[in-house]
Structures are given as C-alpha cells and as structure tokens.
mmCIF file of C-alpha atoms and ligand atoms in Angstrom:
data_model
loop_
_atom_site.group_PDB
_atom_site.id
_atom_site.type_symbol
_atom_site.label_atom_id
_atom_site.label_comp_id
_atom_site.label_asym_id
_atom_site.label_seq_id
_atom_site.Cartn_x
_atom_site.Cartn_y
_atom_site.Cartn_z
ATOM 1 C CA MET A 1 0.056 -0.063 -0.247
ATOM 2 C CA ASN A 2 1.222 3.470 -0.942
ATOM 3 C CA LYS A 3 1.424 5.923 1.873
ATOM 4 C CA PRO A 4 -1.834 7.817 2.367
ATOM 5 C CA GLN A 5 -1.410 11.308 1.149
ATOM 6 C CA MET A 6 -3.243 12.511 4.523
ATOM 7 C CA SER A 7 -2.278 13.336 7.984
ATOM 8 C CA ILE A 8 -4.151 11.841 10.627
ATOM 9 C CA ARG A 9 -5.431 15.060 11.779
ATOM 10 C CA GLU A 10 -7.033 15.670 8.244
ATOM 11 C CA ALA A 11 -8.375 12.194 8.324
ATOM 12 C CA LEU A 12 -10.047 12.466 11.511
ATOM 13 C CA THR A 13 -11.760 15.963 9.944
ATOM 14 C CA ALA A 14 -12.688 14.144 6.767
ATOM 15 C CA LEU A 15 -14.501 11.497 8.935
ATOM 16 C CA GLU A 16 -16.258 14.125 11.144
ATOM 17 C CA LEU A 17 -14.467 12.907 14.322
ATOM 18 C CA THR A 18 -12.681 14.484 17.091
ATOM 19 C CA GLU A 19 -9.299 13.447 18.332
ATOM 20 C CA GLU A 20 -11.151 10.968 21.151
ATOM 21 C CA ALA A 21 -11.975 8.964 18.234
ATOM 22 C CA THR A 22 -10.953 5.108 18.639
ATOM 23 C CA LEU A 23 -10.200 2.847 16.133
ATOM 24 C CA GLY A 24 -13.831 1.444 16.487
ATOM 25 C CA ASP A 25 -15.117 4.951 15.871
ATOM 26 C CA VAL A 26 -13.171 5.057 12.630
ATOM 27 C CA ARG A 27 -14.724 1.823 11.711
ATOM 28 C CA HIS A 28 -18.339 2.866 12.441
ATOM 29 C CA GLN A 29 -18.213 6.207 10.839
ATOM 30 C CA TYR A 30 -16.336 4.949 7.647
ATOM 31 C CA ARG A 31 -19.181 2.685 7.139
ATOM 32 C CA ARG A 32 -21.733 5.210 7.779
ATOM 33 C CA LEU A 33 -20.246 7.932 5.579
ATOM 34 C CA ALA A 34 -19.761 5.640 2.846
ATOM 35 C CA MET A 35 -23.354 4.635 2.913
ATOM 36 C CA VAL A 36 -24.362 8.461 2.719
ATOM 37 C CA TRP A 37 -21.708 9.854 0.039
ATOM 38 C CA HIS A 38 -21.188 6.633 -1.927
ATOM 39 C CA PRO A 39 -21.563 8.036 -5.754
ATOM 40 C CA ASP A 40 -24.260 5.063 -6.505
ATOM 41 C CA LYS A 41 -26.299 6.284 -3.804
ATOM 42 C CA ASN A 42 -25.697 9.967 -4.121
ATOM 43 C CA ALA A 43 -26.152 12.359 -7.088
ATOM 44 C CA SER A 44 -24.675 15.348 -5.828
ATOM 45 C CA THR A 45 -21.939 16.787 -7.591
ATOM 46 C CA SER A 46 -19.256 16.571 -4.366
ATOM 47 C CA ALA A 47 -19.946 12.969 -3.796
ATOM 48 C CA ALA A 48 -17.314 11.612 -5.927
ATOM 49 C CA THR A 49 -14.694 14.102 -4.206
ATOM 50 C CA ARG A 50 -16.073 13.454 -0.592
ATOM 51 C CA MET A 51 -15.669 9.456 -1.125
ATOM 52 C CA VAL A 52 -12.149 9.843 -2.193
ATOM 53 C CA ARG A 53 -11.379 11.677 0.863
ATOM 54 C CA ILE A 54 -13.351 9.223 3.275
ATOM 55 C CA ASN A 55 -11.641 6.385 1.463
ATOM 56 C CA LEU A 56 -8.320 8.091 2.091
ATOM 57 C CA ALA A 57 -8.809 8.765 5.324
ATOM 58 C CA TRP A 58 -9.929 5.210 6.229
ATOM 59 C CA GLU A 59 -6.716 4.212 4.314
ATOM 60 C CA CYS A 60 -4.837 6.386 6.324
ATOM 61 C CA VAL A 61 -5.873 5.127 9.908
ATOM 62 C CA LEU A 62 -5.734 1.534 8.636
ATOM 63 C CA LYS A 63 -1.837 2.142 7.789
ATOM 64 C CA LEU A 64 -1.193 3.868 10.781
ATOM 65 C CA PHE A 65 -2.771 0.673 13.047
ATOM 66 C CA GLN A 66 -0.559 -1.426 10.913
ATOM 67 C CA ASP A 67 2.664 0.428 11.711
ATOM 68 C CA CYS A 68 1.458 0.779 15.139
ATOM 69 C CA VAL A 69 0.476 -2.801 16.463
ATOM 70 C CA GLY A 70 0.936 -4.884 12.745
ATOM 71 C CA SER A 71 -2.863 -4.932 12.004
ATOM 72 C CA ALA A 72 -6.064 -2.951 12.305
ATOM 73 C CA ASP A 73 -7.968 -6.070 13.631
ATOM 74 C CA ARG A 74 -11.126 -5.543 15.834
ATOM 75 C CA GLU A 75 -9.178 -6.417 18.880
ATOM 76 C CA PHE A 76 -7.854 -3.005 19.013
ATOM 77 C CA ASP A 77 -10.873 -1.220 18.247
ATOM 78 C CA ASP A 78 -10.782 0.481 21.908
ATOM 79 C CA ILE A 79 -7.543 1.851 21.110
ATOM 80 C CA LYS A 80 -7.420 5.863 20.441
ATOM 81 C CA VAL A 81 -6.298 6.720 16.849
ATOM 82 C CA VAL A 82 -4.021 9.678 18.343
ATOM 83 C CA ALA A 83 -2.638 7.269 20.623
ATOM 84 C CA ALA A 84 -1.422 4.725 18.130
ATOM 85 C CA PHE A 85 -0.179 7.859 16.138
ATOM 86 C CA ALA A 86 1.896 8.865 19.001
ATOM 87 C CA THR A 87 3.408 5.770 19.394
ATOM 88 C CA VAL A 88 4.511 5.336 15.862
ATOM 89 C CA HIS A 89 5.651 9.043 15.904
ATOM 90 C CA LEU A 90 8.009 8.381 18.527
ATOM 91 C CA ASN A 91 9.689 5.522 17.060
ATOM 92 C CA SER A 92 10.584 7.386 14.139
ATOM 93 C CA VAL A 93 12.246 10.399 16.005
ATOM 94 C CA GLY A 94 15.131 11.389 13.989
ATOM 95 C CA ALA A 95 13.870 9.575 10.904
ATOM 96 C CA SER A 96 11.748 12.502 9.623
ATOM 97 C CA SER A 97 11.273 15.938 10.649
ATOM 98 C CA ASN A 98 7.648 15.892 9.375
ATOM 99 C CA PRO A 99 5.330 15.105 12.124
ATOM 100 C CA PHE A 100 2.605 13.883 10.013
ATOM 101 C CA ASP A 101 4.937 11.307 8.488
ATOM 102 C CA PHE A 102 4.641 7.682 10.014
ATOM 103 C CA SER A 103 5.967 6.148 6.718
ATOM 104 C CA GLY A 104 7.644 3.585 8.958
ATOM 105 C CA SER A 105 11.366 3.758 10.488
ATOM 106 C CA SER A 106 11.787 1.540 13.549
ATOM 107 C CA SER A 107 14.755 3.761 14.752
ATOM 108 C CA PRO A 108 14.564 3.997 18.790
ATOM 109 C CA TRP A 109 13.692 7.314 20.024
ATOM 110 C CA ARG A 110 15.804 8.915 22.791
ATOM 111 C CA SER A 111 14.177 12.378 23.107
ATOM 112 C CA ALA A 112 10.294 12.061 23.339
ATOM 113 C CA HIS A 113 9.546 15.412 24.843
ATOM 114 C CA GLN A 114 10.794 17.257 21.978
ATOM 115 C CA GLU A 115 7.673 15.928 20.050
ATOM 116 C CA ARG A 116 5.605 18.320 21.960
ATOM 117 C CA GLN A 117 6.571 21.043 20.090
ATOM 118 C CA ASP A 118 4.787 19.587 16.993
ATOM 119 C CA PRO A 119 2.045 21.821 16.107
ATOM 120 C CA PHE A 120 -0.738 18.807 16.189
ATOM 121 C CA TRP A 121 -0.063 18.892 20.032
ATOM 122 C CA GLN A 122 0.480 22.292 20.656
ATOM 123 C CA GLY A 123 -2.914 24.009 22.081
ATOM 124 C CA GLN A 124 -2.331 27.429 21.215
ATOM 125 C CA GLN A 125 -2.158 26.546 17.694
ATOM 126 C CA PHE A 126 -4.540 23.764 17.553
ATOM 127 C CA TYR A 127 -7.131 24.591 19.931
ATOM 128 C CA GLY A 128 -6.838 28.440 19.653
ATOM 129 C CA GLY A 129 -6.110 30.548 22.445
ATOM 130 C CA THR A 130 -4.501 29.695 26.092
ATOM 131 C CA VAL A 131 -7.127 27.533 28.475
ATOM 132 C CA PRO A 132 -7.046 27.853 32.131
ATOM 133 C CA GLY A 133 -6.481 24.586 34.032
ATOM 134 C CA LYS A 134 -3.728 22.379 35.176
ATOM 135 C CA ARG A 135 -1.968 19.557 33.061
ATOM 136 C CA GLY A 136 -3.856 16.149 33.472
ATOM 137 C CA ARG A 137 -2.138 13.422 35.622
ATOM 138 C CA ASN A 138 0.735 11.516 33.711
ATOM 139 C CA ILE A 139 0.601 7.873 34.216
ATOM 140 C CA LYS A 140 3.921 6.016 34.890
ATOM 141 C CA ARG A 141 4.131 2.272 33.894
ATOM 142 C CA LYS A 142 7.171 0.024 34.124
ATOM 143 C CA LEU A 143 7.691 -2.195 30.886
ATOM 144 C CA LYS A 144 9.662 -5.316 31.614
ATOM 145 C CA LEU A 145 10.833 -6.805 28.675
ATOM 146 C CA THR A 146 12.823 -9.959 28.039
ATOM 147 C CA LEU A 147 16.188 -9.458 26.359
ATOM 148 C CA PHE A 148 14.561 -10.659 23.059
ATOM 149 C CA GLU A 149 11.507 -8.533 23.105
ATOM 150 C CA ALA A 150 13.901 -5.404 23.990
ATOM 151 C CA ALA A 151 16.230 -6.509 20.874
ATOM 152 C CA PHE A 152 13.635 -6.909 18.188
ATOM 153 C CA GLY A 153 10.619 -4.960 19.534
ATOM 154 C CA THR A 154 7.334 -6.093 20.885
ATOM 155 C CA VAL A 155 3.450 -4.853 20.956
ATOM 156 C CA ARG A 156 1.954 -4.468 24.731
ATOM 157 C CA GLU A 157 -1.505 -3.587 25.805
ATOM 158 C CA LEU A 158 -1.968 -1.890 28.753
ATOM 159 C CA GLU A 159 -4.763 -0.695 30.956
ATOM 160 C CA GLY A 160 -5.539 0.962 34.174
ATOM 161 C CA GLU A 161 -7.313 3.525 35.942
ATOM 162 C CA VAL A 162 -6.767 7.225 36.421
ATOM 163 C CA GLN A 163 -8.229 9.976 38.101
ATOM 164 C CA ASP A 164 -9.060 12.800 35.766
ATOM 165 C CA LEU A 165 -9.183 16.292 36.763
ATOM 166 C CA CYS A 166 -12.305 18.440 36.614
ATOM 167 C CA THR A 167 -13.238 18.986 32.897
ATOM 168 C CA THR A 168 -14.940 22.345 33.812
ATOM 169 C CA CYS A 169 -12.044 24.079 35.875
ATOM 170 C CA GLY A 170 -9.161 22.263 34.758
ATOM 171 C CA GLY A 171 -8.071 20.937 38.401
ATOM 172 C CA ASP A 172 -8.383 24.952 39.133
ATOM 173 C CA GLY A 173 -11.505 24.641 41.578
ATOM 174 C CA ARG A 174 -12.537 27.912 40.726
ATOM 175 C CA SER A 175 -15.463 29.262 38.413
ATOM 176 C CA SER A 176 -13.356 31.664 36.546
ATOM 177 C CA ARG A 177 -10.085 33.011 36.420
ATOM 178 C CA HIS A 178 -10.797 36.269 38.195
ATOM 179 C CA GLY A 179 -12.967 36.472 41.078
ATOM 180 C CA ARG A 180 -14.326 39.826 43.062
ATOM 181 C CA GLN A 181 -12.126 42.103 45.230
ATOM 182 C CA CYS A 182 -11.745 41.043 48.735
ATOM 183 C CA THR A 183 -13.274 43.583 50.995
ATOM 184 C CA ALA A 184 -11.680 42.930 54.030
ATOM 185 C CA CYS A 185 -8.120 44.029 52.595
ATOM 186 C CA ARG A 186 -9.324 45.990 49.526
ATOM 187 C CA GLY A 187 -7.566 43.480 47.170
ATOM 188 C CA ALA A 188 -4.216 44.218 48.775
ATOM 189 C CA GLY A 189 -3.962 40.546 50.373
ATOM 190 C CA ALA A 190 -2.368 41.922 53.259
ATOM 191 C CA ILE A 191 -3.568 43.537 56.221
ATOM 192 C CA ARG A 192 -1.560 45.486 59.085
ATOM 193 C CA ALA A 193 -1.741 43.819 62.664
ATOM 194 C CA ASP A 194 -0.182 45.128 65.725
ATOM 195 C CA ARG A 195 2.505 42.461 66.881
ATOM 196 C CA SER A 196 4.813 42.648 69.897
ATOM 197 C CA TYR A 197 8.691 42.426 69.237
ATOM 198 C CA SER A 198 10.633 41.814 72.388
ATOM 199 C CA GLN A 199 8.064 44.171 74.426
ATOM 200 C CA ARG A 200 8.423 46.759 71.888
ATOM 201 C CA TRP A 201 4.972 47.271 70.116
ATOM 202 C CA SER A 202 5.263 47.677 66.548
ATOM 203 C CA SER A 203 2.705 46.991 63.458
ATOM 204 C CA ALA A 204 3.170 44.855 60.400
ATOM 205 C CA ASN A 205 1.747 43.335 57.487
ATOM 206 C CA VAL A 206 0.398 39.892 57.512
ATOM 207 C CA GLU A 207 -1.645 37.790 55.033
ATOM 208 C CA CYS A 208 -5.171 38.575 54.759
ATOM 209 C CA PRO A 209 -7.049 35.782 56.561
ATOM 210 C CA THR A 210 -10.273 36.509 54.565
ATOM 211 C CA CYS A 211 -8.795 35.978 50.821
ATOM 212 C CA ARG A 212 -5.526 33.871 52.022
ATOM 213 C CA GLY A 213 -3.515 36.547 50.448
ATOM 214 C CA HIS A 214 -5.033 36.531 46.953
ATOM 215 C CA GLY A 215 -6.748 39.739 47.202
ATOM 216 C CA GLN A 216 -9.605 37.962 45.411
ATOM 217 C CA ILE A 217 -12.589 35.939 46.733
ATOM 218 C CA PHE A 218 -13.208 33.168 44.022
ATOM 219 C CA GLU A 219 -16.411 31.164 43.270
ATOM 220 C CA SER A 220 -15.889 27.381 43.878
ATOM 221 C CA CYS A 221 -16.287 25.475 40.747
ATOM 222 C CA LYS A 222 -19.891 24.118 40.946
ATOM 223 C CA ALA A 223 -18.988 20.780 38.720
ATOM 224 C CA CYS A 224 -16.228 19.492 41.302
ATOM 225 C CA GLU A 225 -17.526 21.632 44.361
ATOM 226 C CA GLY A 226 -14.035 23.063 44.318
ATOM 227 C CA ASN A 227 -11.657 19.991 44.578
ATOM 228 C CA GLY A 228 -10.572 20.001 41.073
ATOM 229 C CA LEU A 229 -11.211 16.428 40.842
ATOM 230 C CA GLY A 230 -13.226 14.592 37.873
ATOM 231 C CA ALA A 231 -14.060 11.128 37.540
ATOM 232 C CA MET A 232 -11.847 7.904 38.173
ATOM 233 C CA ARG A 233 -11.728 6.646 34.469
ATOM 234 C CA LYS A 234 -10.352 3.075 32.825
ATOM 235 C CA TRP A 235 -7.677 3.525 30.265
ATOM 236 C CA ASN A 236 -6.193 1.293 27.743
ATOM 237 C CA THR A 237 -3.600 1.461 25.304
ATOM 238 C CA VAL A 238 -1.048 -0.655 22.781
ATOM 239 C CA ILE A 239 2.437 0.212 23.101
ATOM 240 C CA LYS A 240 4.982 -0.766 20.455
ATOM 241 C CA THR A 241 8.574 -0.857 21.729
ATOM 242 C CA PRO A 242 11.262 -0.290 19.009
ATOM 243 C CA PRO A 243 13.818 -2.552 18.425
ATOM 244 C CA GLY A 244 17.109 -1.922 20.371
ATOM 245 C CA ALA A 245 15.283 -0.170 23.502
ATOM 246 C CA ARG A 246 17.266 -0.376 26.616
ATOM 247 C CA THR A 247 17.007 -0.275 30.273
ATOM 248 C CA GLY A 248 15.999 3.333 31.183
ATOM 249 C CA ASP A 249 14.467 4.219 27.634
ATOM 250 C CA VAL A 250 11.035 5.974 28.434
ATOM 251 C CA LEU A 251 7.923 5.682 25.620
ATOM 252 C CA VAL A 252 5.619 8.374 26.121
ATOM 253 C CA GLN A 253 2.048 8.280 24.502
ATOM 254 C CA PHE A 254 0.518 11.780 24.490
ATOM 255 C CA GLY A 255 -3.415 12.050 25.213
ATOM 256 C CA MET A 256 -3.422 8.840 27.332
ATOM 257 C CA GLY A 257 -3.031 10.336 30.954
ATOM 258 C CA GLY A 258 -5.660 12.225 33.061
ATOM 259 C CA LYS A 259 -8.031 14.483 31.290
ATOM 260 C CA SER A 260 -8.305 18.132 32.265
ATOM 261 C CA SER A 261 -10.330 21.499 30.827
ATOM 262 C CA SER A 262 -8.973 20.975 26.941
ATOM 263 C CA PRO A 263 -7.543 17.888 25.125
ATOM 264 C CA ASP A 264 -4.290 19.636 24.887
ATOM 265 C CA LEU A 265 -3.750 19.508 28.741
ATOM 266 C CA GLN A 266 -4.510 15.719 29.083
ATOM 267 C CA GLY A 267 -1.674 14.131 30.706
ATOM 268 C CA GLU A 268 0.860 11.495 29.216
ATOM 269 C CA LEU A 269 1.576 7.830 29.394
ATOM 270 C CA HIS A 270 5.027 7.152 30.134
ATOM 271 C CA CYS A 271 6.591 3.709 30.016
ATOM 272 C CA SER A 272 9.830 3.287 31.242
ATOM 273 C CA ILE A 273 11.693 -0.067 30.256
ATOM 274 C CA GLU A 274 13.412 -2.341 32.005
ATOM 275 C CA VAL A 275 15.307 -5.076 30.209
ATOM 276 C CA LEU A 276 15.530 -8.466 32.270
ATOM 277 C CA PRO A 277 18.610 -10.141 32.863
ATOM 278 C CA HIS A 278 19.470 -13.387 31.059
ATOM 279 C CA ASP A 279 22.147 -16.328 31.886
ATOM 280 C CA TYR A 280 24.088 -16.478 28.950
ATOM 281 C CA LEU A 281 23.154 -12.862 26.981
ATOM 282 C CA HIS A 282 24.092 -9.656 28.613
ATOM 283 C CA LEU A 283 23.880 -6.170 27.474
ATOM 284 C CA ASN A 284 26.904 -4.204 28.511
ATOM 285 C CA GLU A 285 27.295 -0.387 29.497
ATOM 286 C CA ASP A 286 28.596 0.036 26.132
ATOM 287 C CA GLY A 287 25.391 -1.230 24.421
ATOM 288 C CA VAL A 288 27.472 -3.943 23.196
ATOM 289 C CA LEU A 289 25.610 -7.570 23.662
ATOM 290 C CA GLU A 290 27.982 -10.163 25.180
ATOM 291 C CA VAL A 291 28.315 -13.767 25.605
ATOM 292 C CA ASN A 292 30.659 -15.620 27.607
ATOM 293 C CA ALA A 293 31.840 -18.714 26.179
ATOM 294 C CA LEU A 294 33.167 -21.625 28.403
ATOM 295 C CA VAL A 295 35.810 -23.492 26.825
ATOM 296 C CA SER A 296 38.864 -26.273 28.006
ATOM 297 C CA ILE A 297 41.833 -24.525 28.876
ATOM 298 C CA TRP A 298 43.658 -26.807 26.213
ATOM 299 C CA ARG A 299 41.122 -26.137 23.739
ATOM 300 C CA TRP A 300 41.503 -22.410 24.534
ATOM 301 C CA ILE A 301 45.500 -22.684 23.988
ATOM 302 C CA ALA A 302 45.042 -24.675 21.036
ATOM 303 C CA GLY A 303 42.359 -22.647 19.297
ATOM 304 C CA GLY A 304 39.250 -24.086 17.716
ATOM 305 C CA GLU A 305 35.550 -23.818 17.597
ATOM 306 C CA VAL A 306 32.863 -23.275 20.156
ATOM 307 C CA VAL A 307 29.240 -22.959 19.975
ATOM 308 C CA VAL A 308 27.716 -19.911 21.327
ATOM 309 C CA PRO A 309 24.113 -18.680 21.804
ATOM 310 C CA LEU A 310 22.568 -16.104 19.566
ATOM 311 C CA LEU A 311 19.352 -13.865 20.346
ATOM 312 C CA ASP A 312 17.621 -16.397 17.899
ATOM 313 C CA GLY A 313 19.477 -19.342 17.360
ATOM 314 C CA SER A 314 23.419 -20.417 18.165
ATOM 315 C CA ARG A 315 26.189 -20.418 16.023
ATOM 316 C CA VAL A 316 29.608 -22.527 15.733
ATOM 317 C CA VAL A 317 32.419 -19.902 16.163
ATOM 318 C CA ARG A 318 35.898 -20.713 15.088
ATOM 319 C CA PHE A 319 38.362 -18.925 17.481
ATOM 320 C CA PRO A 320 42.332 -18.477 17.256
ATOM 321 C CA SER A 321 44.367 -19.864 19.793
ATOM 322 C CA MET A 322 44.285 -18.152 23.112
ATOM 323 C CA ALA A 323 42.083 -15.248 21.942
ATOM 324 C CA HIS A 324 40.111 -13.433 24.875
ATOM 325 C CA GLU A 325 37.388 -11.959 22.552
ATOM 326 C CA VAL A 326 36.098 -12.863 19.356
ATOM 327 C CA TYR A 327 33.147 -10.897 17.387
ATOM 328 C CA VAL A 328 30.112 -12.336 15.637
ATOM 329 C CA LYS A 329 29.402 -10.109 12.944
ATOM 330 C CA GLY A 330 25.627 -8.818 12.897
ATOM 331 C CA GLU A 331 24.399 -10.675 15.869
ATOM 332 C CA GLY A 332 24.648 -7.902 18.474
ATOM 333 C CA TRP A 333 22.377 -5.503 19.554
ATOM 334 C CA PRO A 334 20.428 -3.271 16.775
ATOM 335 C CA THR A 335 22.100 -0.138 16.217
ATOM 336 C CA PRO A 336 20.747 3.510 17.620
ATOM 337 C CA GLU A 337 20.254 4.318 13.683
ATOM 338 C CA GLY A 338 17.730 1.508 13.393
ATOM 339 C CA LYS A 339 16.805 0.344 9.989
ATOM 340 C CA GLY A 340 17.562 -3.316 10.960
ATOM 341 C CA VAL A 341 21.290 -2.908 11.444
ATOM 342 C CA ARG A 342 22.324 -4.772 14.246
ATOM 343 C CA GLY A 343 26.008 -4.796 15.881
ATOM 344 C CA ASP A 344 28.449 -7.652 16.492
ATOM 345 C CA LEU A 345 28.129 -10.113 19.288
ATOM 346 C CA LEU A 346 30.993 -9.994 21.483
ATOM 347 C CA VAL A 347 32.371 -13.562 22.592
ATOM 348 C CA GLN A 348 34.408 -13.562 25.711
ATOM 349 C CA MET A 349 36.248 -16.658 25.917
ATOM 350 C CA MET A 350 36.121 -18.164 29.512
ATOM 351 C CA PRO A 351 38.916 -20.763 29.356
ATOM 352 C CA LEU A 352 38.127 -23.125 32.555
ATOM 353 C CA PRO A 353 40.844 -23.384 35.526
ATOM 354 C CA LEU A 354 43.180 -26.506 35.257
ATOM 355 C CA GLY A 355 41.936 -29.572 37.007
ATOM 356 C CA GLU A 356 43.780 -32.635 38.030
ATOM 357 C CA LEU A 357 45.892 -34.049 35.297
ATOM 358 C CA THR A 358 45.701 -37.873 34.626
ATOM 359 C CA GLN A 359 48.838 -39.409 34.000
ATOM 360 C CA GLU A 360 48.905 -39.324 30.119
ATOM 361 C CA GLN A 361 47.951 -35.301 30.431
ATOM 362 C CA ARG A 362 51.326 -34.982 32.598
ATOM 363 C CA GLN A 363 53.231 -36.719 30.360
ATOM 364 C CA ALA A 364 52.159 -34.600 27.335
ATOM 365 C CA VAL A 365 52.578 -31.461 29.273
ATOM 366 C CA ASP A 366 55.838 -32.566 30.084
ATOM 367 C CA LYS A 367 57.099 -33.133 26.694
ATOM 368 C CA LEU A 368 55.637 -29.617 25.612
ATOM 369 C CA ALA A 369 57.548 -28.254 28.313
ATOM 370 C CA SER A 370 60.833 -29.546 27.387
ATOM 371 C CA GLU A 371 60.198 -28.493 24.142
ATOM 372 C CA ASP A 372 59.472 -25.162 24.484
ATOM 373 C CA MET A 373 61.928 -22.715 22.297
ATOM 374 C CA HIS A 374 61.107 -19.532 23.759
ATOM 375 C CA PRO A 375 63.985 -17.233 23.280
ATOM 376 C CA PHE A 376 63.869 -15.703 26.660
ATOM 377 C CA LEU A 377 64.256 -19.031 28.312
ATOM 378 C CA LYS A 378 67.781 -19.324 26.270
ATOM 379 C CA GLN A 379 68.658 -16.021 27.956
ATOM 380 C CA TRP A 380 67.678 -17.049 31.258
ATOM 381 C CA ASP A 381 69.926 -20.205 31.200
ATOM 382 C CA GLN A 382 73.078 -18.107 29.763
ATOM 383 C CA ALA A 383 72.493 -15.628 32.650
ATOM 384 C CA MET A 384 72.017 -18.477 35.603
ATOM 385 C CA GLN A 385 75.164 -20.143 34.046
ATOM 386 C CA ALA A 386 77.070 -16.726 34.347
ATOM 387 C CA TRP A 387 75.716 -16.604 37.721
ATOM 388 C CA THR A 388 76.784 -19.931 38.949
ATOM 389 C CA HIS A 389 80.359 -19.410 37.812
ATOM 390 C CA GLY A 390 80.345 -15.650 38.854
ATOM 391 C CA THR A 391 81.871 -14.085 42.075
ATOM 392 C CA GLN A 392 80.289 -11.695 44.306
ATOM 393 C CA ALA A 393 81.696 -8.905 42.064
ATOM 394 C CA THR A 394 80.160 -9.857 39.066
ATOM 395 C CA ARG A 395 76.771 -10.853 40.700
ATOM 396 C CA PHE A 396 76.868 -7.310 42.490
ATOM 397 C CA PRO A 397 78.458 -4.788 40.585
ATOM 398 C CA GLU A 398 79.143 -1.458 41.967
ATOM 399 C CA LYS A 399 78.024 0.238 38.789
ATOM 400 C CA PRO A 400 74.310 -0.230 38.465
ATOM 401 C CA PRO A 401 73.572 -2.118 35.402
ATOM 402 C CA ARG A 402 72.903 -0.352 31.772
ATOM 403 C CA LYS A 403 69.111 0.043 31.352
ATOM 404 C CA LYS A 404 68.317 -3.264 29.452
ATOM 405 C CA LYS A 405 65.674 -5.750 29.603
ATOM 406 C CA ALA A 406 66.219 -8.288 32.715
ATOM 407 C CA PRO A 407 66.411 -11.776 30.883
ATOM 408 C CA GLY A 408 63.452 -13.612 31.126
ATOM 409 C CA MET A 409 61.508 -10.426 31.398
ATOM 410 C CA PRO A 410 59.205 -9.900 28.395
HETATM 411 ZN ZN1 ZN B 501 -8.503 39.902 51.641
HETATM 412 ZN ZN1 ZN B 502 -14.217 21.935 38.718
#
C-alpha cells in the first residue's frame, strides 16, 4: 500500500471525528459515511470527491494501526487513533522532521519530549488561545521486557485507571479565573496587624485571612465543588516498543493520561523500560551484546570452535589460539540508527581453570615443556650459568647495570 496522502488530523476531520476517536469509531464512521456519500447512492456533484477523501482517511488510519500494532483488527477497536499516532511517531524520531510522516522507520527514540513542539500537540495553535487549568495527571508504567523483546521490539497492551481532573475547571477548583475584590483587604492581600517584638509594640503586614493573600474571593467550581477532581476512568492502549530498547528508555504516549479542561492539557502515559537480565546473554554498558563462552583451557590454548548462543539461535564460532574476545558479525544489539542494522556479538572466551591432570596429560605437558623454544628461556639459562660461575663482584656490580631488559622478562 502506498503512503496515504493525508495526515491523521485531516483523516479525523474527513471522517467528522475528534481526536478522542478510537479505531472502532473510525470503522463505524467510515461505513456510515460511505453509505451517505457513495456516488451510487448520492447524486450530488460533491459526492465523488467526498468519497475519495473518506476512503483516503480510512486507508490512512488502517496504515497507522498496521505500523503501530501490526494490524487494524477489531481487537484494537478500543485504542484511540491519536494514541497509535503518538507511538508510531516516537518510534521514528530522527528519521523524519515531518510530524505527520509515519511512513515507517523503526529507529529507537531518545528524546520524546521534543515531540511536544509539534503543531498537532500544541494547544495554542490547534485549539486556539490559552486555556485555564492544570495539566492532567501523567500515568507512569514500568515495562519489563525480555532481552529478546527488547532487541526485536514487541507490542504490549496496557490498561489501568486514572483520576481525571475536573473537566470544567481543569483542576483549578474555581469557577472563573478572576474573582471579586476582597473587601477585608481591599484587594491588597495583606492587612496591618499589631505585633509585639521584645516588649516593643510595632505593626507589620500579615496575610489577609479572608482571601488568604489572593486579594480576590473566588467562587468554587460547581462541577467539582471546588476540589478540582473529575472521575476515576479506566484506560487502555497498546505500546509498540522499538527494536534495541534499553533499560531506562522512556516511551511516551500523548493524550493518554488524566484529562483536564481541554484535550491539549491531557496527561501523558510514560512507560519506562526495564530489560530483564539473562543467564547467557548480557547487554554491557557500552550497548554491546556479550556472551561468555566456556572452553577447556587446552582447547583455548590450541584454538578451535565453540558453540555460542545467539538471540535467535546458535552458531559454531571459530576462535584463534588463546583469543580473549571474538566478534560475531551482525548478531549483536540493534544500532541506534535503526533500519534493521545490528551490531556485532562479543564472545568473551572463558577458559576453565586447570583441574587434576591424568598420567597421560602429565606426560604430554612434560613433553611440551621440554620442547619449549621460547627465546627468553635461552637467555635465562645463559644468565644462570654466568651467575653460577661468577663472583660476588660480577653478581653485585658497584656500577648499576645499564638499562636493559632483564633476562626472562618480556
Ligand atoms: Zn483579603
Ligand atoms: Zn471543577
């Protein structure tokens, strides 16, 4: 399917829906509008162009859900379109500067909050004018992923309950932003009161007890009786984690938290990722996937092959004699650049400590020892011969020896 030539915002408008609409709403509305505007059923001149836009909008939402959760099946009908939009969008941070381009990249995000700058999410531009009220509550969740899920990405359904703010006053508790002037302090917020300081009487300003220093008296919001709270509300959504997620990454979905007096003040869902530890595979601090490979010390000395676990299988890896580290190309952690590129897997060779030797092993090692032709061994032999036949003067010369490598020391 080609990329639909329509933004999510335009799609919702074309379907006569708000940003509260779920996939189910879109499905229902698409059918309804298609009945009304299909050229076979509607003779008006604008019917054909309307139908094209309605089809485009439907295609656009379908594509969004396919990118977000892999399908637009009915099981996702409860999910808000903007929630799916936010998830996909975050996944493509850095891949595109166009906030409405969700044409598909899976690079991990790092700075979710910069997305707040997008005009779609800026209330001042989208909804027009500043609105009173506080930001709705953010929902915080911990997302525990296995190493496999973290590496390749996964989809999680989340649900819970959130306390909304009063949608009338936005948590403010007041019926309007401006009250009437306090008569006790004439709007000053403070009154003069006599006080005693060390037996000396003086007067000082204190907070006006009638208006508590505001200078104005506010009417309580009638919808919430002044406590600023709205309803407890059940929520649910799906989160798609990008490949290569790491512990400490935070995935943000906008418009999923507690509500307030306007949609742009709705809180966010923050999912912080924790990657579960694994017995064999381990993501180190440099973001390199590591595995420890146990080998016999003799095999390690000789070099050879070892079977190592991969994220999705295993591989026989050749290693040179006495190698400490071997890399398996392309079997490591996904790179931050994304696009399916993976780093290399680091295999740490772990030769096992020597155990008790058998008679045969002892003989074999003895043979190896007697055949050892290391050049420093020859130098050491010569030095020991000189020592043996030397005198105190040659063994302990008064002049310090010229700086040179001591025999036997590499
Ligand atoms: Zn007052
Ligand atoms: Zn209220």
